[in-house]
Coordinates of C-alpha atoms in Angstrom, one line a residue:
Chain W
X17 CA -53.1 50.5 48.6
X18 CA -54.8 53.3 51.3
X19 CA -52.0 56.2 51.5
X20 CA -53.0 58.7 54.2
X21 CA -51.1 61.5 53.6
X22 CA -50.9 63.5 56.6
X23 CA -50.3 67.8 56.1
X24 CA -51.0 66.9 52.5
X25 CA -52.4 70.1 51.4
X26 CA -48.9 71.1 51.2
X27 CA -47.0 71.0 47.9
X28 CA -45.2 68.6 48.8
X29 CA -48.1 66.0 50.0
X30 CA -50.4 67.3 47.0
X31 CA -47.0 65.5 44.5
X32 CA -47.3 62.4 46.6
X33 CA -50.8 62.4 46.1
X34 CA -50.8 62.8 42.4
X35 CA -48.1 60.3 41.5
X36 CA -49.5 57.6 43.4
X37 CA -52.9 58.1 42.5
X38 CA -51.7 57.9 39.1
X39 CA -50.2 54.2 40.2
X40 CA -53.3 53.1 41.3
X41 CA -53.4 53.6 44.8
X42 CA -55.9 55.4 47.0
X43 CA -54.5 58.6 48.6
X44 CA -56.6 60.1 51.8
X45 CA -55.1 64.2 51.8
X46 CA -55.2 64.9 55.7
X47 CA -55.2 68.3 56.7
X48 CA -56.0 70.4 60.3
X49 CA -58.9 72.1 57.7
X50 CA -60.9 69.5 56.4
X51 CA -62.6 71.6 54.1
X52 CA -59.1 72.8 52.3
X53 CA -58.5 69.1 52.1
X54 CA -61.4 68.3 50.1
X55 CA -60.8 71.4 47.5
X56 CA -57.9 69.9 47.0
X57 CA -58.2 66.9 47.0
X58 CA -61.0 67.8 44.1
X59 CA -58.9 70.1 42.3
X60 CA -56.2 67.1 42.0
X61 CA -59.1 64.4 40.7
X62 CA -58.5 60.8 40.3
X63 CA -58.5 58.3 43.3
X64 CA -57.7 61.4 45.7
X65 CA -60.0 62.0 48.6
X66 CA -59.6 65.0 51.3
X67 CA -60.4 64.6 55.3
X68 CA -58.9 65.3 58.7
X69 CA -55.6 64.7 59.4
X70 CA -56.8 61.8 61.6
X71 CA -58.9 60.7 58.5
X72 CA -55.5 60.2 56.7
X73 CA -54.0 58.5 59.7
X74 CA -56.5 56.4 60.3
X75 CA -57.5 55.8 56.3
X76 CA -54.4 53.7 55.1
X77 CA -52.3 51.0 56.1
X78 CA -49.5 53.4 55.2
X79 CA -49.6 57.0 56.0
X80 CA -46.9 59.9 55.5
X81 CA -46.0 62.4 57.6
X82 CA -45.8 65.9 55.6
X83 CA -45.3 68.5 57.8
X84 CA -43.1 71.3 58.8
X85 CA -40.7 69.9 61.6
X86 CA -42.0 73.3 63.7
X87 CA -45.4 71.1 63.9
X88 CA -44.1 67.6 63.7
X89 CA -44.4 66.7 67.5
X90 CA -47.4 68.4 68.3
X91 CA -49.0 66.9 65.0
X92 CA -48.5 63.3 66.4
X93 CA -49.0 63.4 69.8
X94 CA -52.7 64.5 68.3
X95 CA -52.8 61.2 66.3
X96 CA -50.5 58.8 67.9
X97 CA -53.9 56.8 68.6
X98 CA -54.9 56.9 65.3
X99 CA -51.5 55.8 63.8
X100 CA -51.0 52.7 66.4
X101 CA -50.0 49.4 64.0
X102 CA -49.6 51.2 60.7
X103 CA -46.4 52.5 58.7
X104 CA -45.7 56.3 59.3
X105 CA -43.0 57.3 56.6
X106 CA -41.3 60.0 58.0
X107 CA -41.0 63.1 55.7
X108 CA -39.6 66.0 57.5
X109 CA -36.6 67.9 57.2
X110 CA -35.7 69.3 61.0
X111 CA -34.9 72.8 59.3
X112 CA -34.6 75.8 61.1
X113 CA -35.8 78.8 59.4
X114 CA -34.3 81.1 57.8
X115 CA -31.4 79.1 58.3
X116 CA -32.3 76.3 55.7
X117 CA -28.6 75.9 54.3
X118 CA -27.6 75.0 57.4
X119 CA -27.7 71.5 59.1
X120 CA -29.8 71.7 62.1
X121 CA -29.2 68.2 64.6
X122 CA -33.0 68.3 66.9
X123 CA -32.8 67.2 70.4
X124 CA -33.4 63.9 69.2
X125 CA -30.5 63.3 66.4
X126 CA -33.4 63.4 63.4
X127 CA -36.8 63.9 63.4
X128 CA -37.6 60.5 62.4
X129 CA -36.3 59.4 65.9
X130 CA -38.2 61.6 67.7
X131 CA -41.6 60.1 65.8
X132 CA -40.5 56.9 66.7
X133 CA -39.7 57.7 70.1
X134 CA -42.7 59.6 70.5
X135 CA -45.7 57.2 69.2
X136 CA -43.8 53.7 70.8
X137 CA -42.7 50.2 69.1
X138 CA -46.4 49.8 68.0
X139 CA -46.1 51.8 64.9
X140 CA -43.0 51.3 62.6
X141 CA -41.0 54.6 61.6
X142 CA -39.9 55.0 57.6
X143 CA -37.6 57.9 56.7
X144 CA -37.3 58.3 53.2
X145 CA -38.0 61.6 50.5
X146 CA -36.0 64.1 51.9
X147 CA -34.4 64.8 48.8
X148 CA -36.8 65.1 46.0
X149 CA -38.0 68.5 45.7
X150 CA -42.2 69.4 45.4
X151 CA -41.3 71.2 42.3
X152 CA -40.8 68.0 40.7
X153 CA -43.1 65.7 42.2
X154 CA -45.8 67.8 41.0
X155 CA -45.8 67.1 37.5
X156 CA -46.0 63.5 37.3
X157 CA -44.7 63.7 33.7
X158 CA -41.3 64.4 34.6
X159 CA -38.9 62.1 35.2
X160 CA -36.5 63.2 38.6
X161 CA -32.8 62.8 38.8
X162 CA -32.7 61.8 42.0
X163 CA -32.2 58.2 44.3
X164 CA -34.6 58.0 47.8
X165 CA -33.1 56.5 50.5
X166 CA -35.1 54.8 53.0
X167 CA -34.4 53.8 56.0
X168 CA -36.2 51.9 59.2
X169 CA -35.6 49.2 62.0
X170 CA -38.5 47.3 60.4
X171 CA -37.0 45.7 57.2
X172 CA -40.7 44.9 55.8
X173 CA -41.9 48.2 56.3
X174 CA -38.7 49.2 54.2
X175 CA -39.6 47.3 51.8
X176 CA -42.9 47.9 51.7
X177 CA -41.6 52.1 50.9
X178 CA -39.1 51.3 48.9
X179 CA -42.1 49.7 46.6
X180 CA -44.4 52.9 46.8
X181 CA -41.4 55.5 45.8
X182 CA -40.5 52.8 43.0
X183 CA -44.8 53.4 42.2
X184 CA -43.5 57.5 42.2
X185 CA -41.1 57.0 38.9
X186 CA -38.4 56.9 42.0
X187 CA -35.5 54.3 42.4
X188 CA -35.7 54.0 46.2
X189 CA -32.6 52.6 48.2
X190 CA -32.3 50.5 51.5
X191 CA -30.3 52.7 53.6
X192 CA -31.0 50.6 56.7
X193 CA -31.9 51.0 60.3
X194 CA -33.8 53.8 61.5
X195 CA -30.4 55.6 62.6
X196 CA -29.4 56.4 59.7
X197 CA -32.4 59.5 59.1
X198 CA -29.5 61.3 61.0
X199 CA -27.3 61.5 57.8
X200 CA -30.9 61.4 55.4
X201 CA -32.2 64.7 57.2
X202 CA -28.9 66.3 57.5
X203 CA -28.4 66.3 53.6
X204 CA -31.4 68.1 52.5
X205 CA -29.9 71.8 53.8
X206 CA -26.6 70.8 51.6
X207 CA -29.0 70.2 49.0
X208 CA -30.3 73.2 49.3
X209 CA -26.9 75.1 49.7
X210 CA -26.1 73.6 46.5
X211 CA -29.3 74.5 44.7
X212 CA -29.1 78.2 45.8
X213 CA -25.9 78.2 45.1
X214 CA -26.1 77.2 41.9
X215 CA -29.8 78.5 40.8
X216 CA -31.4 75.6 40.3
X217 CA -33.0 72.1 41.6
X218 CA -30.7 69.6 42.8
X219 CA -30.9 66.0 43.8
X220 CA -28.4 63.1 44.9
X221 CA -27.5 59.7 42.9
X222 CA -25.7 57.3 44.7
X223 CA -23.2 55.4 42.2
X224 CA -21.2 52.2 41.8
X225 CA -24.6 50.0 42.2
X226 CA -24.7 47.2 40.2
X227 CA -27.1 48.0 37.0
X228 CA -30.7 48.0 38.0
X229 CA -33.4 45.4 37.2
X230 CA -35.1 46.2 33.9
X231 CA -38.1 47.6 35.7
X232 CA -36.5 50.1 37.8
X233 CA -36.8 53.5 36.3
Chain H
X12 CA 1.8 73.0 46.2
X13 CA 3.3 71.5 49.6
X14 CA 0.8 69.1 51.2
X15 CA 1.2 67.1 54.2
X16 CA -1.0 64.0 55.0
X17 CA -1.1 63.1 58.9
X18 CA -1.3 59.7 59.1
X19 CA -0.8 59.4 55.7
X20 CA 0.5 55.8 55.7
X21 CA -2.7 54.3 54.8
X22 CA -4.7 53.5 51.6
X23 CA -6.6 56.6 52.0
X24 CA -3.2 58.9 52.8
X25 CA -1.4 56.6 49.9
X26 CA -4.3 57.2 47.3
X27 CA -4.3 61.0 47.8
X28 CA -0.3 60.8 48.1
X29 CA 0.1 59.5 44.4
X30 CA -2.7 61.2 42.5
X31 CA -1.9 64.6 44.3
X32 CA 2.1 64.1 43.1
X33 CA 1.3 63.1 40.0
X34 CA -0.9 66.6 39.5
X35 CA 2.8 68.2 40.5
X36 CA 2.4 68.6 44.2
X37 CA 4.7 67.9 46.9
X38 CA 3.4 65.8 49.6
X39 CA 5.2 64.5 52.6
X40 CA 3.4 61.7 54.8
X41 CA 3.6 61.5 57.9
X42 CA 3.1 58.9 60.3
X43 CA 3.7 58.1 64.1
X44 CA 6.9 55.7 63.0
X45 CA 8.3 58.1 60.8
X46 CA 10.8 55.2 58.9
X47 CA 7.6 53.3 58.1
X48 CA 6.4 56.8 56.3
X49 CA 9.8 57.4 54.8
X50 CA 9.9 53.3 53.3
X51 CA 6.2 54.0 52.0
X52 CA 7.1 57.6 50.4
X53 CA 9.9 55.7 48.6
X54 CA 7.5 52.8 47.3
X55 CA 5.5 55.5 45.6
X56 CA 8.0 57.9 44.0
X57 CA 7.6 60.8 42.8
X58 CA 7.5 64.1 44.5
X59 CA 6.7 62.1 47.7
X60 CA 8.4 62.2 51.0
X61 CA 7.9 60.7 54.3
X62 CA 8.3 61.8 58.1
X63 CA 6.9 62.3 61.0
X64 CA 3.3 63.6 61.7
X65 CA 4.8 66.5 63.0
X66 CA 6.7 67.0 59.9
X67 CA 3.6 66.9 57.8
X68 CA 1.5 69.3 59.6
X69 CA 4.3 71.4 59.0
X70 CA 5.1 70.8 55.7
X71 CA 2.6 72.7 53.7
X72 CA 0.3 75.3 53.5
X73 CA -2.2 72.3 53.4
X74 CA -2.7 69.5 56.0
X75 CA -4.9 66.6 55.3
X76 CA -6.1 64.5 58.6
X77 CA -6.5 61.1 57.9
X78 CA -6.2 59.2 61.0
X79 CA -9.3 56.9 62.3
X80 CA -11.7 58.5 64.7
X81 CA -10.2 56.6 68.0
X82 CA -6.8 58.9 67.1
X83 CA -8.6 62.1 66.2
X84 CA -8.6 64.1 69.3
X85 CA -5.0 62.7 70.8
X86 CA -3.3 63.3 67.1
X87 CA -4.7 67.3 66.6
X88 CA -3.6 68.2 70.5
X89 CA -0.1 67.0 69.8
X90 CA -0.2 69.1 66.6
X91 CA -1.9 72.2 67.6
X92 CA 0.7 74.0 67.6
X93 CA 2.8 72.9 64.2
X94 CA -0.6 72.8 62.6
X95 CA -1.0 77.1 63.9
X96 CA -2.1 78.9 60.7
X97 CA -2.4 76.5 58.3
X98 CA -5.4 75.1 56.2
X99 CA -6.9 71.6 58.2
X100 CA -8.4 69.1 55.8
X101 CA -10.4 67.0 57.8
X102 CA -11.3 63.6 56.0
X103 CA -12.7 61.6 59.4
X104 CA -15.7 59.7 59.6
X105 CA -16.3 59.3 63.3
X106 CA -17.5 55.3 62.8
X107 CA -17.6 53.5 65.9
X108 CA -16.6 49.8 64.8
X109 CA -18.1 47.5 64.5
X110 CA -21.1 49.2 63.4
X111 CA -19.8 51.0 60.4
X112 CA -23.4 51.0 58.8
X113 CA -24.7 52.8 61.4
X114 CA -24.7 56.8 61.6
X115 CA -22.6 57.6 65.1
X116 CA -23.1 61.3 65.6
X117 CA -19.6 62.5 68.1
X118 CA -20.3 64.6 70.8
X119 CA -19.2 67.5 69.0
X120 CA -21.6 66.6 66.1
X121 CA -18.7 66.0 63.6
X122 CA -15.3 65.1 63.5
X123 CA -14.3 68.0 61.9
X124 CA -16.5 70.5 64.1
X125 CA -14.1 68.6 67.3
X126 CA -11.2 69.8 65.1
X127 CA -12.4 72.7 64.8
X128 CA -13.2 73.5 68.6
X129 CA -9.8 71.8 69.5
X130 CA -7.8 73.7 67.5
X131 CA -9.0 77.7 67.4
X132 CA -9.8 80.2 64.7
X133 CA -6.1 79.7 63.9
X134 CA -6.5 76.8 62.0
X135 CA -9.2 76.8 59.0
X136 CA -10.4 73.5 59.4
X137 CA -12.0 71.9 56.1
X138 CA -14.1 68.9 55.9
X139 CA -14.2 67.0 52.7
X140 CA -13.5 63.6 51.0
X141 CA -15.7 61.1 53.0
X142 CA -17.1 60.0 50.4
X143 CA -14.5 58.4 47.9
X144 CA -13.6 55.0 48.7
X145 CA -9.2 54.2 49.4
X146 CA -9.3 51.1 46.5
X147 CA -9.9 53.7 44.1
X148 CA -7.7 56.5 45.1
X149 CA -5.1 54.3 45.1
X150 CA -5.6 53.5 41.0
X151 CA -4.8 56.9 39.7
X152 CA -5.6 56.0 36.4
X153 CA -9.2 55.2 37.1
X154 CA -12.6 57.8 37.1
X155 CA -13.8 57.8 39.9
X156 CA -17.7 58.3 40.2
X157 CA -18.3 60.2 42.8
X158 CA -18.0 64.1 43.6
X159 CA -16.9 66.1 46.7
X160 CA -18.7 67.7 48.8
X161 CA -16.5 70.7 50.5
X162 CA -17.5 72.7 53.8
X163 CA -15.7 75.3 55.6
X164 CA -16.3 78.4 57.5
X165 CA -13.6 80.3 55.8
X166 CA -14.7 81.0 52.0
X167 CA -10.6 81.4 50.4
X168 CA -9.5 77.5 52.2
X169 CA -13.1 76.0 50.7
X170 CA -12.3 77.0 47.3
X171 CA -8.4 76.1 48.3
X172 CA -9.8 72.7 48.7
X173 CA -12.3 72.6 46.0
X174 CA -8.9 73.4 43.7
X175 CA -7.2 70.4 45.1
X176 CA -10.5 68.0 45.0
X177 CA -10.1 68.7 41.1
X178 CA -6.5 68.1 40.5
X179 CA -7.3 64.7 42.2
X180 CA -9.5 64.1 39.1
X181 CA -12.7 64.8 40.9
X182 CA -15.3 67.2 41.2
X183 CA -15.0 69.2 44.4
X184 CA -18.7 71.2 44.8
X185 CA -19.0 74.1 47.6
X186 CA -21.2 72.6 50.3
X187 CA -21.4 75.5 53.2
X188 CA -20.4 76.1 56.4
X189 CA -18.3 73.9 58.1
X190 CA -21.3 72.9 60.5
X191 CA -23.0 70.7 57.3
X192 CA -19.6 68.5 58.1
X193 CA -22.4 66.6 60.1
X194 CA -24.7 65.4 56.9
X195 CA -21.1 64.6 54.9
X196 CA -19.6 63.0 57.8
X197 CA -23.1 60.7 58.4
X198 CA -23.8 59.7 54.9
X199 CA -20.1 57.5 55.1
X200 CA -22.2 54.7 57.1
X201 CA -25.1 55.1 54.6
X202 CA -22.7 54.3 52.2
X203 CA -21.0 51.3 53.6
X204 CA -24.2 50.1 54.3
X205 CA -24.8 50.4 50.2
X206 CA -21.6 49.2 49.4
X207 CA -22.0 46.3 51.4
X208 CA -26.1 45.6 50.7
X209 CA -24.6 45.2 47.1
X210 CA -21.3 44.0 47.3
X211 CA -20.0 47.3 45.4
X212 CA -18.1 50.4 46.0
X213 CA -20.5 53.3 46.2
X214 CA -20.7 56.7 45.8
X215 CA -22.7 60.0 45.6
X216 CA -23.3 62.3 42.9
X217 CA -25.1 65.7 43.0
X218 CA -27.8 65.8 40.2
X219 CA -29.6 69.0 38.7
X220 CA -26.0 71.0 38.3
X221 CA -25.9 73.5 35.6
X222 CA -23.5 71.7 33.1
X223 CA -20.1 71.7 34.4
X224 CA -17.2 74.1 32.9
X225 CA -15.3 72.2 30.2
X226 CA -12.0 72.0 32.6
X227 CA -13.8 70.0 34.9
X228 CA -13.6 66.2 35.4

């Protein structure tokens, strides 16, 4: 599959980028500095190619949204053409600097809902990897201690993400409707508490699930 | 310890009830009808008494709130004043029935930020516990799988709680201020949603911890 991976010069979208190339898919990094995008999208080899952000939006019939949350509205009004009919999985975290151990609520509840209320019906709204840190997801070796919930209105498009974050070494969870970002968002400055707190990298697990297939890592 | 459990009389109240008594607390639960609290203390034994609501908020040092959403604000106004000084554990989830597997954010954000607000700086309010399912509370000779996340403003009734979370047989972990209330409070739906996707009782667990201390469940 075509992953545009929007901000994805970032750690973060550069972790993404690796993993999944390493699954087989191709990953367009998108960035507001083309140029950047193509060192590192070179630098990261493989099936990785680097472009415009609207190059990623417009590259794959999925695209991520990788951004910091202080950009995350301006970013798609700019390519709210270039997204219309794909999936946009919905990465960001509405923190508010320096205040990152802190839940912050945006106007909009989560900032999942505001992308979905911002581009319209005609492009469907995945939120899912809030919790996985970039620390991990950049060495494609490891294997992380840590569920991704997903969630969206669209129940193909969920599937369809809970499929690529199983192609990340991920188990990936339906955590249904779109709604629920809300509670997905607001965990990731607990998570953050807890791993400043405690000194080191921390992730969530959800329990009592009946055992997984064999397949599921 | 003295503990008292407003609206106590149901699975939830009962479960705590009998695994805090059979750590060595005293617990009185309370309830609107206080004879129905006073036949259910005496079905469970122990150090457990019943009363009125009234009675339990000023029973102990520690109050725990478990009363549905619909009753929250009505049941802390009538006990604002027996609850004055004391430690607040709030365990509500503010669902709005029928759509438990939906995230419904209150208009004060969290339940136990409404507590809060209602009830002054003379009250440290605690929120904690929405995460561990009644059916196995109420089996206090079975592991549960699931920690508990803890948030407070006031650092001494957070690690207050965090004591009690562990003589329940759980882990109790520090989760911030008592505005993250909102991420522990939303991921309740996210859970049902789970528990119900997979016919199962779920739960959460924090990954990435330094090993815990040898005392701890």
């Amino acid at each position: 599959m075509r992953i545009g991976i929007i901000g994805g010069t970032g750690r973060e979208g550069r972790g993404l980028a690796l993993r999944w190339a390493r699954a087989g898919h191709e990953v367009i990094l998108g960035s507001r500095e083309p140029a950047r995008a193509k060192e590192r999208a070179r630098a990261l080899g493989g099936s990785i190619e680097g472009g415009s952000n609207e190059d990623a939006a417009g590259a794959g019939e999925v695209c991520v949204l990788a951004v910091p949350y202080s950009a995350h509205a301006d970013t798609l009004r700019g390519l709210a053409g270039a997204l219309e009919g794909r999936v946009l999985v919905d990465i960001t975290v509405p923190l508010r600097p320096p205040a990152v151990t802190v839940v912050h609520l945006p106007q909009g509840r989560a900032a999942a809902l505001e992308a979905q209320a911002l581009l319209g019906p005609g492009v469907r709204v995945v939120a899912a990897l809030h919790h996985v840190s970039a620390t991990h997801l950049e060495h494609p070796e490891r294997a992380i201690d840590s569920d991704v919930l997903v969630c969206a209105d669209d129940e193909a498009a969920r599937q369809l993400v809970i499929g690529l974050v199983h192609d990340l070494g991920l188990r990936g969870l339906d955590a249904g409707v779109l709604e629920n970002a809300v509670a997905l968002e607001a965990l990731t400055p607990v998570l953050l508490y807890l791993s400043r707190t405690h000194k080191s990298s921390t992730g969530i697990r959800i329990t009592g699930l009946p055992p997984p297939a064999a397949s599921e890592p």
